[in-house]
GROMACS .gro file of C-alpha atoms in nm:
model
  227
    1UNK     CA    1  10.393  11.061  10.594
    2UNK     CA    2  10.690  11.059  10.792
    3UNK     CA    3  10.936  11.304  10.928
    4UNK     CA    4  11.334  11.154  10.901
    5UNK     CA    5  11.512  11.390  11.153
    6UNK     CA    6  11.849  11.462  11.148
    7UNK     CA    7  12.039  11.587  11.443
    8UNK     CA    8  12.321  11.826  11.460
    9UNK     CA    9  12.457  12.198  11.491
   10UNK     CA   10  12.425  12.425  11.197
   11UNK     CA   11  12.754  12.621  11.094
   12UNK     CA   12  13.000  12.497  10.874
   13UNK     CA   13  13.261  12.434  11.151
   14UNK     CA   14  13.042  12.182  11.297
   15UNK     CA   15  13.008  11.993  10.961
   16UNK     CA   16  13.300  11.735  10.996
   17UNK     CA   17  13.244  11.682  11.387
   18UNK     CA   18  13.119  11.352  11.568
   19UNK     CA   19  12.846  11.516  11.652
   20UNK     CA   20  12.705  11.607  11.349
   21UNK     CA   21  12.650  11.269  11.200
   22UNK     CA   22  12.273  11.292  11.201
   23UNK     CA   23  12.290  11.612  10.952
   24UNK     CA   24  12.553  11.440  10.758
   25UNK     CA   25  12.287  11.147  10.681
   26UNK     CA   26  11.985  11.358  10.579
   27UNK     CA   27  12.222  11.564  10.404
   28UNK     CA   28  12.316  11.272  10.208
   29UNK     CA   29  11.980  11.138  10.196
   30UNK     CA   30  11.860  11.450  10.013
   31UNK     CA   31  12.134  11.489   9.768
   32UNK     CA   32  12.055  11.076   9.664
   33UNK     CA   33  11.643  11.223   9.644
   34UNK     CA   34  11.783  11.518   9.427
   35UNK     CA   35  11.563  11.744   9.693
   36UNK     CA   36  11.641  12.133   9.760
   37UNK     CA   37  11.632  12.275  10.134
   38UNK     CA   38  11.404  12.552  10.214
   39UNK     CA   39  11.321  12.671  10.555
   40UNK     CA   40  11.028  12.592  10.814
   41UNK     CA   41  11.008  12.788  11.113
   42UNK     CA   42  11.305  12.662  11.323
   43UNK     CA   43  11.425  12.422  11.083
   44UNK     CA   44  11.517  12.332  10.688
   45UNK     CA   45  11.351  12.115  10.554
   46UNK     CA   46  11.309  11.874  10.208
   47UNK     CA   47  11.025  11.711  10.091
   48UNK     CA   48  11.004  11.433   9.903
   49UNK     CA   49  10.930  11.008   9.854
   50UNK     CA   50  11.133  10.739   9.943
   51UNK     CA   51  11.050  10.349   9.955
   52UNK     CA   52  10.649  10.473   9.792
   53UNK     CA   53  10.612  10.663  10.149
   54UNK     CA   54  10.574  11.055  10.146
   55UNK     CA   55  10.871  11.178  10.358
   56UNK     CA   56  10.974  11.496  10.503
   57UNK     CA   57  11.374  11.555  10.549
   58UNK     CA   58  11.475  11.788  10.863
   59UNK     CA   59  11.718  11.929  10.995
   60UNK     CA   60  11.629  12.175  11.311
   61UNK     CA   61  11.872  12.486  11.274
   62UNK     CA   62  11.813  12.550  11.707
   63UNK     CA   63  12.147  12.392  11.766
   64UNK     CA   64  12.151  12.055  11.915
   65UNK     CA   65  12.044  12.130  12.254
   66UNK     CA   66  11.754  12.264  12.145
   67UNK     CA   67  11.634  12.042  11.864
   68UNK     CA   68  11.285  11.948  11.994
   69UNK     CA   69  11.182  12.284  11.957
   70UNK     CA   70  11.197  12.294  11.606
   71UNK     CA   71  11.071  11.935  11.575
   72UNK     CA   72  10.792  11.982  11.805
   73UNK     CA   73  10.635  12.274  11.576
   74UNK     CA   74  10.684  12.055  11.238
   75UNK     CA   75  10.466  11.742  11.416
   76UNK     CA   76  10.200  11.983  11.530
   77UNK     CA   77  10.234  12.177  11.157
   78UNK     CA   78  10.221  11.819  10.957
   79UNK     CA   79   9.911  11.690  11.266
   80UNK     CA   80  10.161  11.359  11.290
   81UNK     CA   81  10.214  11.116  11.578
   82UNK     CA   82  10.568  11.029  11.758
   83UNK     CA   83  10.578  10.696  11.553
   84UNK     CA   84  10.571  10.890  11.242
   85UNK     CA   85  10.931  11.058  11.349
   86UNK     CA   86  11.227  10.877  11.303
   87UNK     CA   87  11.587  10.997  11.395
   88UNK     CA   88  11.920  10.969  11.359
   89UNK     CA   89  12.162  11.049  11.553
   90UNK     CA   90  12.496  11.035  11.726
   91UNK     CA   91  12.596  10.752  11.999
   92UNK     CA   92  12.840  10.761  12.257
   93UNK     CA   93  12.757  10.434  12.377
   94UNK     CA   94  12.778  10.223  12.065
   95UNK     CA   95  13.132  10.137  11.842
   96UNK     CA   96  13.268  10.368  11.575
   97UNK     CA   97  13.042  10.312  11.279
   98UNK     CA   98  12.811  10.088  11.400
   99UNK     CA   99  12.405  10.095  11.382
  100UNK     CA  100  12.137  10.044  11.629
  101UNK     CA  101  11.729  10.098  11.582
  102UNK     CA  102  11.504  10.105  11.822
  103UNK     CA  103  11.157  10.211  11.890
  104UNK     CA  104  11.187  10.441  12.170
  105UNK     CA  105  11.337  10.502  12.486
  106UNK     CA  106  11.530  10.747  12.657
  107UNK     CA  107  11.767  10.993  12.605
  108UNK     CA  108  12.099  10.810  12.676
  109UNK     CA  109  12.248  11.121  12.792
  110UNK     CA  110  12.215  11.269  12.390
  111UNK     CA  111  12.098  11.621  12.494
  112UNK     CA  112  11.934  11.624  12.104
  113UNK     CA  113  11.753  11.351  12.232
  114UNK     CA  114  11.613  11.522  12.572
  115UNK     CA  115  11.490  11.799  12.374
  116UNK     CA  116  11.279  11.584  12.161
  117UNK     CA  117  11.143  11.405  12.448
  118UNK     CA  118  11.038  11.715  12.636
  119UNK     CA  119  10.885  11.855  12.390
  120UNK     CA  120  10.718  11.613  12.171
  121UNK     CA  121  10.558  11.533  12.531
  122UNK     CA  122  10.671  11.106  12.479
  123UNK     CA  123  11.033  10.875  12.408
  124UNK     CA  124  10.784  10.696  12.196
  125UNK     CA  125  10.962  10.779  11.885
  126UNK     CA  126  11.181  10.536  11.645
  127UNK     CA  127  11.538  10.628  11.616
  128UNK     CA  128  11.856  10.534  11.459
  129UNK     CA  129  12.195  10.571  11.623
  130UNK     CA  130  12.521  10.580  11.479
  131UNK     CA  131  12.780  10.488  11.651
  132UNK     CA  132  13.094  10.741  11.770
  133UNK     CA  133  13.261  10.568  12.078
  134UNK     CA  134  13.364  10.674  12.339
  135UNK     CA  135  13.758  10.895  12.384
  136UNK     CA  136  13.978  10.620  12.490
  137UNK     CA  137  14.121  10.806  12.795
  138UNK     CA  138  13.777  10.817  12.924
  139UNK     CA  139  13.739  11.165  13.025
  140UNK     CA  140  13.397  11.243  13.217
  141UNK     CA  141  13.389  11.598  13.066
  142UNK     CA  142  13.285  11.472  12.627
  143UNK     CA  143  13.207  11.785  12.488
  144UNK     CA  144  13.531  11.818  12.328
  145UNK     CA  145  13.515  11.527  12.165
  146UNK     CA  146  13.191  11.524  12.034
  147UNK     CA  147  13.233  11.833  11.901
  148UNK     CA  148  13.576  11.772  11.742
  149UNK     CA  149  13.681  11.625  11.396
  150UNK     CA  150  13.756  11.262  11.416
  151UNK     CA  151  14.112  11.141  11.259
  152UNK     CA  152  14.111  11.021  10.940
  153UNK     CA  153  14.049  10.657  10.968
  154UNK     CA  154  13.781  10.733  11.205
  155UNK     CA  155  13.623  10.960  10.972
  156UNK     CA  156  13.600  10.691  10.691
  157UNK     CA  157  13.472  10.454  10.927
  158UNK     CA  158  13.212  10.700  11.043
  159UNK     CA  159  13.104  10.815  10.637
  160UNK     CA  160  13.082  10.436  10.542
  161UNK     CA  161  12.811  10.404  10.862
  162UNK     CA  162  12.639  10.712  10.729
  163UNK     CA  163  12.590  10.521  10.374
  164UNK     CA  164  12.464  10.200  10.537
  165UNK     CA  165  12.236  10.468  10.729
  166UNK     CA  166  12.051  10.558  10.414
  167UNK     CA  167  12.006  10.193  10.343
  168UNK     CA  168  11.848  10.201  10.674
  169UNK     CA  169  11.596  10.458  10.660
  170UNK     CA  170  11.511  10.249  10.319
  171UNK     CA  171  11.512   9.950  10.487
  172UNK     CA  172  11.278  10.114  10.772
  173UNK     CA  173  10.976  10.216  10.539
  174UNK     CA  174  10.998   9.913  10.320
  175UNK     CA  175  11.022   9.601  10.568
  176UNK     CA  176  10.884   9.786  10.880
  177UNK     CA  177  11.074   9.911  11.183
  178UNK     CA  178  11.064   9.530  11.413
  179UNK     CA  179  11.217   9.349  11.029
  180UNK     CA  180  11.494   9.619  11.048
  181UNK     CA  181  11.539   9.564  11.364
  182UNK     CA  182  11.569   9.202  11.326
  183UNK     CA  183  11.826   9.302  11.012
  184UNK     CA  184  12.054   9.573  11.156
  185UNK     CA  185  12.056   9.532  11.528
  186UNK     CA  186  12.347   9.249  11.523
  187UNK     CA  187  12.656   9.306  11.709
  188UNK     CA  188  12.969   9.247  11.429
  189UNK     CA  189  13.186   9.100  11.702
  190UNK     CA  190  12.938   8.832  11.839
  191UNK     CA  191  12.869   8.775  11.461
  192UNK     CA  192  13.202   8.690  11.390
  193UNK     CA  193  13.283   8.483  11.703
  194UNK     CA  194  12.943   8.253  11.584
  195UNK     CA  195  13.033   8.254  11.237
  196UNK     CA  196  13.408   8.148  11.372
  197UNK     CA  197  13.195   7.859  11.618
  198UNK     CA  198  13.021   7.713  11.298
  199UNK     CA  199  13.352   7.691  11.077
  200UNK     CA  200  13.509   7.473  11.365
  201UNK     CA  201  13.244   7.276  11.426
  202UNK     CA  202  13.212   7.207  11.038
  203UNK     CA  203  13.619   7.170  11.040
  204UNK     CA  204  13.566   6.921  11.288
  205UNK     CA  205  13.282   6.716  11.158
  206UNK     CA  206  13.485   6.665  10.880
  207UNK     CA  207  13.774   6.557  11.015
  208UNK     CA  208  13.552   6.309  11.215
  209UNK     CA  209  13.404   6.145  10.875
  210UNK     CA  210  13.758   6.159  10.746
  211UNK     CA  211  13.911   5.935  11.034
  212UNK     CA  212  13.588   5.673  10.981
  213UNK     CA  213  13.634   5.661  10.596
  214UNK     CA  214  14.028   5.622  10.693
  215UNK     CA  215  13.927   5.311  10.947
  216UNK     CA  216  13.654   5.173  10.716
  217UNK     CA  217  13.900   5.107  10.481
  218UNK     CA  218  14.193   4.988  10.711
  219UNK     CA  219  13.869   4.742  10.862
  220UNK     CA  220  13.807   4.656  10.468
  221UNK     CA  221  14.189   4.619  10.372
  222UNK     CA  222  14.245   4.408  10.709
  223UNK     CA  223  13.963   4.155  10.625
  224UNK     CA  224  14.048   4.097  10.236
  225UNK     CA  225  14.173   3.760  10.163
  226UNK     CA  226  14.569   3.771  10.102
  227UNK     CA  227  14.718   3.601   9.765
   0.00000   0.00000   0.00000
């Protein structure tokens, strides 16, 4: 069994904010399940079975800073272990819309985060992040703009990451965590610069083999007998 974690602030003027992409995901994941909420100590919960794996949907209802409190009591309640809790989350650090798994570490400054570590006792927990970016005027002070409503575009950008999310958490519990890894983990810009490195190095391998045909024939055309 696993628990799929989503972080976030309950209230409905947090729904639409950056940092409330984590809720947005399970929220989606459990209207594609067809599963109904109900409430567990500190937290709501669904439960139901995705990729052949019985899995628990949560969302704690603490408020962010708090989050481990509610997610502490459901691992102790459902006797699991820290690998058997994935999250997603929020991420300053990576692009708008783009996906990173790992396996554990720290908190990355995601108070969410530091309350699951402290009180699950380990950073020995899977996680997905989603990425938010950072403002561009690069203010020190980001609670603001975590907790505000991204512009339009951004918004899209961010709901079309929350989709490829759910393919994620599939992609987790049917190919393992290190294959999904392996799959999502790959940076879009240094994909594109390699994919551009391969097309001009095939652009130029056949321009190559077009100049020798061009002087095996001028050689073959030089060297025929003349009437």
């Amino acid at each position: 069994m696993k628990l799929l974690v989503g972080l976030g602030n309950p209230g409905a003027q947090y729904e639409r904010t950056r940092h409330n992409v984590g809720f947005r995901v399970i929220d989606a994941l459990a209207e594609k399940l067809g599963v109904r909420w109900e409430r567990r100590g500190r937290a709501m919960i669904a439960n139901s079975t995705l990729e052949h794996e019985k899995v628990v949907l949560v969302k704690p209802i603490t408020f962010m800073n708090n989050s481990g409190e509610a997610v502490g009591e459901l691992q102790r309640w459902f006797k699991l272990e820290p690998e058997d809790i994935l999250v997603v989350y929020d991420e300053l650090d990576l692009p708008v819309g783009q996906l990173r798994v790992r396996a554990r570490g720290s908190a990355g400054g995601h108070n969410g985060m530091k309350s699951l570590i402290q009180h699950l006792h380990t950073d020995q927990f899977p996680r997905l992040r989603v990425g938010i970016g950072r403002p561009a005027n690069h203010r020190p002070d980001t609670i603001n703009y975590v907790l505000g409503i991204p512009p339009k575009d951004e918004y899209i950008t961010l709901l079309q990451a929350e989709d490829k999310a759910l393919e994620a958490f599939s992609l987790i519990l049917r190919e393992g965590l290190d294959q999904a890894m392996n799959t999502l983990n790959v940076d879009p810009e240094a994909q594109r610069k390699a994919e551009e490195k391969r097309r001009l190095k095939q652009e130029r391998e056949a321009a190559r083999q077009q100049q020798a045909t061009i002087g095996e024939k001028q050689t073959e055309d030089s060297s025929s007998p003349r009437a």
